[in-house]
XYZ file of C-alpha atoms in Angstrom:
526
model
C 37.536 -7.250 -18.895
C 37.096 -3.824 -17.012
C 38.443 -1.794 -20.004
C 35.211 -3.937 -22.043
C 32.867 -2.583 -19.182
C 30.724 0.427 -21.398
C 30.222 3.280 -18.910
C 27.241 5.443 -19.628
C 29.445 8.936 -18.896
C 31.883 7.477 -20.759
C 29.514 6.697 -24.025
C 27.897 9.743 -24.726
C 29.355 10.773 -27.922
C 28.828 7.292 -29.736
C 25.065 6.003 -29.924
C 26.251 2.130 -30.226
C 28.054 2.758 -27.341
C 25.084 3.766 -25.542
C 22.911 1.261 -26.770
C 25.230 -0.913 -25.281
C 25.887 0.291 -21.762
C 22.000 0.673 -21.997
C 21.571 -2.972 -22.805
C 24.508 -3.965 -20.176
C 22.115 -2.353 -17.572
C 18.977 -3.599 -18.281
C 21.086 -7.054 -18.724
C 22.051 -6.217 -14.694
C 18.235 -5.420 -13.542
C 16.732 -8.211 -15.161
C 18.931 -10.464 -13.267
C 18.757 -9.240 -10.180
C 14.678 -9.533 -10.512
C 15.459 -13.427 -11.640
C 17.700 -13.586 -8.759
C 14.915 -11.589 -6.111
C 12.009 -13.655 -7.183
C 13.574 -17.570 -7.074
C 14.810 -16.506 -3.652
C 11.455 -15.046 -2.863
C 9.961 -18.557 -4.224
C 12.465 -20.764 -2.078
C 11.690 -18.606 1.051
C 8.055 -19.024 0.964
C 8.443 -22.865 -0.365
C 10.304 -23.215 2.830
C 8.086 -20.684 5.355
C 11.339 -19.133 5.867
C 9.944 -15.872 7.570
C 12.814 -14.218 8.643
C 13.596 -13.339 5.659
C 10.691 -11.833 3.751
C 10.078 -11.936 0.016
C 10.801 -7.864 0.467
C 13.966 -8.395 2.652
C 15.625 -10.495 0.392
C 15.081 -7.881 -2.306
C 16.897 -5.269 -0.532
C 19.623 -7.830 0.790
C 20.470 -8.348 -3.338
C 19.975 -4.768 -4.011
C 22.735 -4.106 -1.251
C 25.331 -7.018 -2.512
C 25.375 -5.808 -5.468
C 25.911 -2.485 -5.281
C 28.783 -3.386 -2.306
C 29.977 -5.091 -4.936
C 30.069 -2.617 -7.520
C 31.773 -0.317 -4.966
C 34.709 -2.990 -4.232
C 34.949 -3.778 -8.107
C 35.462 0.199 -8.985
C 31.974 -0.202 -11.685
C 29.942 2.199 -9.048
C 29.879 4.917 -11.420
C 28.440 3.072 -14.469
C 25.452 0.893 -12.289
C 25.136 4.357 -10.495
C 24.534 5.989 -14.117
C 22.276 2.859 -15.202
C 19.850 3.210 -12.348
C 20.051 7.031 -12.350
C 16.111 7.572 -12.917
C 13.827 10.492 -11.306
C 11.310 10.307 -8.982
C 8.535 10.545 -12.194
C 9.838 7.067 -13.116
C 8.362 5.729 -9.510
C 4.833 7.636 -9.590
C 4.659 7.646 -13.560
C 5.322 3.798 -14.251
C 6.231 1.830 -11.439
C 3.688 3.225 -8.152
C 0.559 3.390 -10.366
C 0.101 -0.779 -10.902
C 1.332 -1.226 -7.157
C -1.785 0.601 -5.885
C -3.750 -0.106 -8.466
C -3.047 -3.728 -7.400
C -4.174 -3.131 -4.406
C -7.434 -1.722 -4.985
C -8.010 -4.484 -7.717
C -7.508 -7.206 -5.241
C -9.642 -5.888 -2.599
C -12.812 -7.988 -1.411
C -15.543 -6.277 -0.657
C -17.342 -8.044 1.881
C -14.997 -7.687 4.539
C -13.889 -4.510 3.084
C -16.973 -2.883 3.876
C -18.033 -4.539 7.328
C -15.274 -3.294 8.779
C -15.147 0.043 6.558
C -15.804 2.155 9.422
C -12.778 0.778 11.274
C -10.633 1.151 8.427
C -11.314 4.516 7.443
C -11.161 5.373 10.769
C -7.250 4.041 11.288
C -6.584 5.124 7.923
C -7.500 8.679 8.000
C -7.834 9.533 11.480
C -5.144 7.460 12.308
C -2.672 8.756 9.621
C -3.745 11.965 10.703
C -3.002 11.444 14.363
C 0.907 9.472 12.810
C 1.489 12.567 10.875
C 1.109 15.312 13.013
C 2.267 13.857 16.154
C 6.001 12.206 14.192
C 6.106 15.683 12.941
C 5.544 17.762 16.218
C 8.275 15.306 17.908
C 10.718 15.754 15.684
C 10.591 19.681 15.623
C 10.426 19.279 19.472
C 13.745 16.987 19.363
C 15.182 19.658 16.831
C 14.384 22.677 18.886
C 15.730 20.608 22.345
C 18.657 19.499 20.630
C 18.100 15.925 20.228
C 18.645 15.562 16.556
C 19.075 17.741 13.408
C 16.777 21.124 13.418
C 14.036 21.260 10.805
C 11.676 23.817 10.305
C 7.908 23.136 11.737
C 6.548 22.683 8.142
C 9.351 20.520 7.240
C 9.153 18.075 9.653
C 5.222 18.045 8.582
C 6.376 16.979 5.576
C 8.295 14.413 7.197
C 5.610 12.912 9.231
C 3.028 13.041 6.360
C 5.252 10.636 3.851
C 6.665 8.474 6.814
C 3.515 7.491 8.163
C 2.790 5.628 4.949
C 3.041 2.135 5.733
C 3.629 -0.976 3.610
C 2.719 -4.332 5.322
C 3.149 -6.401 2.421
C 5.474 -9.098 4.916
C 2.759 -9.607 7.717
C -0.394 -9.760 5.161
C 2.001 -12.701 3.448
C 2.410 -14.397 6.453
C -1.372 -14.307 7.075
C -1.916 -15.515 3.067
C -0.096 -18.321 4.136
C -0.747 -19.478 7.462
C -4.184 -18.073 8.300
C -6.167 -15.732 10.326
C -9.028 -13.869 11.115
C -10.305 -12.730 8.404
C -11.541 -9.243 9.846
C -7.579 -8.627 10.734
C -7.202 -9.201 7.651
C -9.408 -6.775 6.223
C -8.678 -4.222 9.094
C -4.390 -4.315 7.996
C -4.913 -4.593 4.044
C -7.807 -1.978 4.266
C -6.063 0.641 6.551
C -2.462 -0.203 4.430
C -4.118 0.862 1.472
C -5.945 3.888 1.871
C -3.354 5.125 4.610
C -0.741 5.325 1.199
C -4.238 7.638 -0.082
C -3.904 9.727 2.847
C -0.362 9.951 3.343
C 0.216 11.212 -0.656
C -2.908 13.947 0.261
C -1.586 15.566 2.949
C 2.440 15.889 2.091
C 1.006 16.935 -1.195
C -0.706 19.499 1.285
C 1.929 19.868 3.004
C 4.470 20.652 0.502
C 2.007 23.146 -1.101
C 1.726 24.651 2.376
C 5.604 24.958 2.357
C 5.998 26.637 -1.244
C 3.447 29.098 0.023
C 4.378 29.965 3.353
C 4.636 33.840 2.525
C 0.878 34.258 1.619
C -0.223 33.438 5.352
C -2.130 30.343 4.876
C -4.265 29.539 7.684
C -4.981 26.103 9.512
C -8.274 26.214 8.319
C -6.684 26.597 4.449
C -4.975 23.868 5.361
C -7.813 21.519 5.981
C -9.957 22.443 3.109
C -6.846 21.987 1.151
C -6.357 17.827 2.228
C -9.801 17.782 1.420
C -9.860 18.884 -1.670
C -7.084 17.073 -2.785
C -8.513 13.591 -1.362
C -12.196 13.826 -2.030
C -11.651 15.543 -5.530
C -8.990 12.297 -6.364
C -11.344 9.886 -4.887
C -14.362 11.340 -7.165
C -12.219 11.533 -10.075
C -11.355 7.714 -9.896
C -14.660 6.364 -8.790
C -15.986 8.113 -11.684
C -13.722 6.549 -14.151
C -13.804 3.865 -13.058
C -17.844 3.427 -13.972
C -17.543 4.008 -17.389
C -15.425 0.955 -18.514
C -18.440 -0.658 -16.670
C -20.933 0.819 -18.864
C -18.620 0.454 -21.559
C -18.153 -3.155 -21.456
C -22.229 -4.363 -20.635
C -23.101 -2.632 -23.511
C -20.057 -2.379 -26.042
C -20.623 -6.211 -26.896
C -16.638 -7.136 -26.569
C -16.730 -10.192 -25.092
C -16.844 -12.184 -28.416
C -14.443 -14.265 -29.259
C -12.205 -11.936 -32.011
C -12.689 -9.350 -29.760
C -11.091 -10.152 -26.814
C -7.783 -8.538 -27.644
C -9.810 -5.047 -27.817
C -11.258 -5.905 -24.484
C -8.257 -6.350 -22.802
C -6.159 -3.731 -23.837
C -9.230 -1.026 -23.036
C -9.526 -2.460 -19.675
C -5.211 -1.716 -19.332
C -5.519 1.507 -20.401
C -8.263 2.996 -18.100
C -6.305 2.798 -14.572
C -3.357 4.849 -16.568
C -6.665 7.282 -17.982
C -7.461 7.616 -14.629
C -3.901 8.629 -13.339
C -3.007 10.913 -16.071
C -6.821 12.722 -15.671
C -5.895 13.167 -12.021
C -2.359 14.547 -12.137
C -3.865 16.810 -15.076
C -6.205 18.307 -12.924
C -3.573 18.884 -10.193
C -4.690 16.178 -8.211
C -3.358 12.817 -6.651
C -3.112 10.162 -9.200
C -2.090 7.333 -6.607
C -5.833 8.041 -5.068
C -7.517 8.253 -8.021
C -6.311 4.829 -9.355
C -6.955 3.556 -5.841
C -10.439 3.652 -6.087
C -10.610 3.433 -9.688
C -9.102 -0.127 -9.104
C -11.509 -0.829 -6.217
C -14.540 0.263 -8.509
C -13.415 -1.849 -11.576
C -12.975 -5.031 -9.634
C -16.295 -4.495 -8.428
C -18.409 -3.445 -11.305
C -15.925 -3.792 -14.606
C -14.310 -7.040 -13.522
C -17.716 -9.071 -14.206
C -18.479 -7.455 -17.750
C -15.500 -9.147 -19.100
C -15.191 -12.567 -20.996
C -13.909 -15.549 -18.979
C -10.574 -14.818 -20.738
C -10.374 -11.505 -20.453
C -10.608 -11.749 -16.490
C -7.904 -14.063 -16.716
C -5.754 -12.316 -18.249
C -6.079 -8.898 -16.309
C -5.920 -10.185 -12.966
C -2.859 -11.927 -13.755
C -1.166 -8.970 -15.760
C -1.831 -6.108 -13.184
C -0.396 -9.175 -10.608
C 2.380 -9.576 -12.592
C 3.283 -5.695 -13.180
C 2.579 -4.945 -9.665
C 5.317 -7.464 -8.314
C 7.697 -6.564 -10.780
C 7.470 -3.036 -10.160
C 7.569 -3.373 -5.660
C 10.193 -5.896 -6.601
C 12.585 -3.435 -8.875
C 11.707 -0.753 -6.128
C 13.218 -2.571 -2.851
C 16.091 -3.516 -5.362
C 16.700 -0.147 -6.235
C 16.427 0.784 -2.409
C 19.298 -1.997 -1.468
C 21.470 -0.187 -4.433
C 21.052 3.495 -3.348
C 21.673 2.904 0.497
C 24.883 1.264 -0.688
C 26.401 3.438 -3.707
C 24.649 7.070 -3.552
C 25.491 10.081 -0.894
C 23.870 10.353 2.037
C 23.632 12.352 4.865
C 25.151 9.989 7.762
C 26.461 13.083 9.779
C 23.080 12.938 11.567
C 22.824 9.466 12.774
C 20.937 11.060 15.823
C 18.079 12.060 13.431
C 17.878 8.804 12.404
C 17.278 6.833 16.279
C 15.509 9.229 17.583
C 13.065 9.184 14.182
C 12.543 5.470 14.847
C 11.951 6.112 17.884
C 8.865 9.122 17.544
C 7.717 6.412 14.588
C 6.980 3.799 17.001
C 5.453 6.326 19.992
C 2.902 7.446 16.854
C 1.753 4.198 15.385
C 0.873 3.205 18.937
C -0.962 6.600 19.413
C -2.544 6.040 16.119
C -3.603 2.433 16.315
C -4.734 2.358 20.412
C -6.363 5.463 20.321
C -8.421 4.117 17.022
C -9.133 1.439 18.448
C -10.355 2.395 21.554
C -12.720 5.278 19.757
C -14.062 2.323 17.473
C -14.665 -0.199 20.699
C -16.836 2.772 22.170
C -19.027 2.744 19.201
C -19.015 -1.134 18.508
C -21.474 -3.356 20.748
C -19.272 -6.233 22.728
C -19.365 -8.882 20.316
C -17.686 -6.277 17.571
C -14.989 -5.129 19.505
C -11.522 -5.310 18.553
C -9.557 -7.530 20.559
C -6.007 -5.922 21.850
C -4.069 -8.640 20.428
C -5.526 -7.674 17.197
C -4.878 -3.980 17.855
C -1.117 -4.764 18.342
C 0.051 -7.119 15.334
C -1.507 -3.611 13.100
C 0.803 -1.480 15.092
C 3.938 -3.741 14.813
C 3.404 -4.883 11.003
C 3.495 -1.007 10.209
C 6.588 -1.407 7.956
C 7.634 1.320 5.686
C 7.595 0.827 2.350
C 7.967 1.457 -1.470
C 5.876 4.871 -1.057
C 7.761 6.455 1.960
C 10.776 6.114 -0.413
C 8.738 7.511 -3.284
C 7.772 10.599 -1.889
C 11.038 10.744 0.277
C 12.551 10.828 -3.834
C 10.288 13.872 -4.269
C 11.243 16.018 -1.385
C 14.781 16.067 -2.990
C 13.483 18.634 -5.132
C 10.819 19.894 -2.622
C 13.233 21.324 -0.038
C 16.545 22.761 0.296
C 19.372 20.575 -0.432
C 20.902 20.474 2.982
C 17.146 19.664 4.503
C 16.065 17.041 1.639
C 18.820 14.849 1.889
C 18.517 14.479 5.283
C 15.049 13.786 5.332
C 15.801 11.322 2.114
C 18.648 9.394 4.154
C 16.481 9.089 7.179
C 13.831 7.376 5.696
C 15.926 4.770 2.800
C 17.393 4.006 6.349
C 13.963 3.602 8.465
C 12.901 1.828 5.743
C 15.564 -0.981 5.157
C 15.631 -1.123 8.986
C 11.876 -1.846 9.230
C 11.861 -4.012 6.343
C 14.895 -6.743 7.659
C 14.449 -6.102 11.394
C 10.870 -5.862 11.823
C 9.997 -7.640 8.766
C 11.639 -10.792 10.047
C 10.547 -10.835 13.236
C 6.817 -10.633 12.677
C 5.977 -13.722 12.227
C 7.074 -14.728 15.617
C 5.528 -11.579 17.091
C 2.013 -12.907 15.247
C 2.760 -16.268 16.677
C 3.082 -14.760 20.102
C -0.035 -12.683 19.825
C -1.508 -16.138 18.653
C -3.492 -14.497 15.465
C -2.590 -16.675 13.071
C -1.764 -20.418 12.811
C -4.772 -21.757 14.729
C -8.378 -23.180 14.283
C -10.540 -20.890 16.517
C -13.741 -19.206 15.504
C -13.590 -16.517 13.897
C -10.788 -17.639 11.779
C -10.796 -17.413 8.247
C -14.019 -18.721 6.716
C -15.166 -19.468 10.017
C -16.187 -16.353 12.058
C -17.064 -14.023 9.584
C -20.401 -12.400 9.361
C -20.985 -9.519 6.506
C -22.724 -7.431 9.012
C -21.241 -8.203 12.597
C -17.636 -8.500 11.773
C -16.200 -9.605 15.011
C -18.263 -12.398 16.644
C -17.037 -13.354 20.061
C -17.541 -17.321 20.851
C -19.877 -16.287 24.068
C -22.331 -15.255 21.543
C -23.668 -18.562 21.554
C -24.857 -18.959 25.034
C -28.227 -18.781 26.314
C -29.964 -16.083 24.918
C -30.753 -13.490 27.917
C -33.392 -10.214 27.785
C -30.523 -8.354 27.164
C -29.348 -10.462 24.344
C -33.103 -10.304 22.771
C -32.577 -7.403 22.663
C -29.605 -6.713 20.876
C -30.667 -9.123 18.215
C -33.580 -7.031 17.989
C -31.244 -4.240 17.281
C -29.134 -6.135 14.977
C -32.546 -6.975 12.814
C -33.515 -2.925 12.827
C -29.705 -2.272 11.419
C -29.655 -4.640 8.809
C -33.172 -3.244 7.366
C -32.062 -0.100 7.474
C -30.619 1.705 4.409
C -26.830 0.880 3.758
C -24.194 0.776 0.867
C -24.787 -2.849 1.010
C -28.214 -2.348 -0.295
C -27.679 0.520 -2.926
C -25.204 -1.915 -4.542
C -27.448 -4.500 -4.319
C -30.321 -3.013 -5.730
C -29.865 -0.262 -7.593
C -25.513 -0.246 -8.641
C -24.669 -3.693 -9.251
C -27.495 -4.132 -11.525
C -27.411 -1.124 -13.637
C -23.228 -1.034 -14.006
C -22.804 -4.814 -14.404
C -24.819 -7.888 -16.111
C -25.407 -9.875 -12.777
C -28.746 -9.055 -10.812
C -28.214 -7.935 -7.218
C -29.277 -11.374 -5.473
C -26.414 -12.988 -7.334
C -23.835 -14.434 -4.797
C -20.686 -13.093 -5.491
C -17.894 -15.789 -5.194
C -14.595 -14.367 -3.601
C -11.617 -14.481 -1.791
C -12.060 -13.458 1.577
C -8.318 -12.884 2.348
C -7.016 -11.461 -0.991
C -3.307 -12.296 -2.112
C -1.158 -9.932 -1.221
C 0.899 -8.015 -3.796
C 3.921 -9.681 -3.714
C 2.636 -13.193 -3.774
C 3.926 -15.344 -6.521
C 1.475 -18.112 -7.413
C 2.630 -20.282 -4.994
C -0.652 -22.210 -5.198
C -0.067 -23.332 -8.562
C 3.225 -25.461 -7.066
């Protein structure tokens, strides 16, 4: 039977031969997604939480390549998942964030937007830098393996994307405030925006080191990179609005058109990004995050249907292949394990950062918020410990292969397939009793889900219903002056909303307050 086995090196000169080790592999992928998504189903059947959806992903991508290793096939399931780093941020990256935009509510979303921009920009800032600075301090003190300064930039910039896909199912499923909610999901998805912008601005940084490139380059540099990206996908992501309110597809025997134009415009706005040297992951970002909120209403009753489950479906299949494809390469592909030290000690300057990043955030944002809005610690911590690494640390780990030296890359790449997998099982399956202990999730107290949540105040502390004092008159007062005063809330309502979709402004938009997260798999259905 191992003779019958069709090696891809071993096929090259007859094309049947290829099309059949090609078919043999695709034969092996599909099922190991079978295989990752009925476990995935059982697990969350069963609210079996130490073992995320994510987890058992890797787990199969790991048996199976130990497997191919004991059963002497590692070199043709090596050659049938040898793919470059284009195939992540060309096909499967770009309905992943998309995704994520797509399923974003805006009403929490944007009462809390100046807490999550704050933890996902400042924040990632502060995670960047400060990983980066301690590794080149444990590589100058002889800790771990030297990099150079820029290098272990780059470093910092793609590990401090983080992926909390486990702790935003655990809240899907067993409830909690709605505002933590919207603070993780918000700050997980633009911090993968900010972490793309500045290794991209790193890297560039790197490959130009010669011309002198000041600090100040530097900075204008991020900027352009992220504000240009975000402009680009806002921008297209109006005119499938416009397109659809006044294009007249929603008719029956048009549907099909309808459809496949929506499709196509998230890929539009990739490819226009990455054309103009850009970031496509931020463009389609916001262009998803735009067409929810403008495009998504234009469309037929069908047509909705369809695209919401479609980009869900594409979206899991994609994360799903990718944490597969993870549990393979740890197993069968050559990695640097001579510096194990660079490894620990990584972990370790992870950890220090996110807690820089997310208590230092939130104690800025307490200054500014009046005492019924402030974030509680417990919320502040179950954000730092659900920071999991994820499916676009790996991604641009893929990339700095072929961004550094070869000696440098790999270490970089082997340090972070490992932070990853160890964040993933370890932390992963531990955070549900970590969310249990910080007692955010499983109970009935205000300010739960449905419960506490106010479009303007956000947090709403239960003393707010006592007596009403001078002092409280007064805040009220306040509270009055800032919701007359000009917002985004009220440009949507009055002038955007009605002139990019066919709703009026004082319709009452009917949505999910906690969004499903991307890996969820219609459990409700069951």
């Amino acid at each position: 039977m191992e003779d019958q086995l069709i090696s891809p090196a071993d096929s090259r000169g007859s094309p049947a031969k290829e099309q059949q080790a090609a078919g043999v592999g695709i034969l092996l992928q599909i099922m190991m997604l079978v295989l990752s998504f009925i476990l995935g189903h059982v697990l969350r059947r069963h609210k079996f939480f130490y073992i995320p959806e994510v987890s058992a992903s890797l787990l199969i991508g790991l048996v199976v390549g130990g497997l191919a290793n004991i059963s002497n096939t590692e070199t043709s399931i090596r050659g049938w998942f040898n793919f470059h780093e284009e195939f992540f941020f060309l096909f499967l990256l770009p309905p992943i964030i998309f995704q994520s935009g797509f399923i974003l509510s805006p009403k929490p979303f944007f009462s809390n937007f100046g807490a999550i921009v704050t933890f996902s920009i400042l924040g990632t800032f502060i995670a960047s830098v400060l990983t980066g600075l301690l590794v080149y301090l444990g590589g100058i003190t002889f800790l771990m393996y030297k990099l150079p300064l820029i290098e272990c930039m780059m470093f910092g910039a793609l590990i401090s994307s983080t992926d909390p896909v486990t702790v935003l199912a655990i809240f899907q499923e067993l409830g909690t405030d709605v505002n933590l909610y919207a603070l993780v999901f918000g700050e997980s998805v633009l911090n993968d925006a900010v972490a793309i912008s500045l290794y991209r601005t790193m890297s560039l940084l790197n490959s130009h080191m010669s011309t002198g490139q000041n600090i100040f380059t530097l900075v204008v540099g991020f900027l352009e990179t992220f504000v240009g990206s975000l402009s680009s996908g806002v921008g297209v992501g109006f005119i499938p609005a416009l397109l659809f309110k006044y294009a007249g597809l929603d008719i029956d025997n048009l549907q099909n058109l309808e459809s496949c134009l929506f499709v196509l415009f998230p890929y539009f706005s990739y490819m226009l990004a990455e054309g103009l040297g850009l970031s496509g992951i931020v463009s389609i970002l916001f262009t998803g995050i735009v067409m929810k909120h403008y495009t998504f209403s234009n469309l037929s009753e069908k047509s909705q249907q369809f695209v919401s489950e479609f980009f869900h479906l594409i979206s899991s299949l994609a994360e799903t292949f990718i944490f597969i494809y993870m549990g393979l390469d740890i197993v069968m592909e050559k990695h640097s394990w001579s510096h194990v030290g660079f490894i620990f000690f990584s972990i370790i300057f992870i950890v220090i950062s996110r807690a820089v990043n997310v208590f230092s955030c939130g104690y800025l944002i307490n200054l500014a918020r009046p005492a019924h809005r402030k974030i509680p610690m417990k919320h502040q911590k179950a954000p730092w410990y659900s920071g999991l690494r994820g499916a676009m640390a790996f991604a641009l780990a893929l990339q700095s292969v072929h961004d550094l030296p070869e000696g440098h890359s790999q270490t970089i790449f082997t340090a972070t397939t490992a932070i990853v997998v160890l964040t993933v099982l370890l932390i992963g399956g531990s955070t549900g009793t970590m969310l249990e202990a910080l007692q955010v999730i499983g109970d009935s107290n205000e300010g739960h889900i449905g419960d506490g949540f106010n479009r303007s105040d956000g947090y709403v502390s239960p003393s707010q219903d006592e007596e009403e004092s001078s002092s409280n008159r007064f805040k009220m007062r306040l509270k009055e002056f800032h919701r007359s005063a000009p917002s985004f809330s009220s440009l949507d309502k009055n002038y955007l909303t009605p002139f990019f979709t066919t709703q009026s402004g004082d319709e009452e938009e009917h949505e999910t307050l906690m969004p499903s997260p991307r890996r969820e798999v219609y459990l409700s259905r069951n």
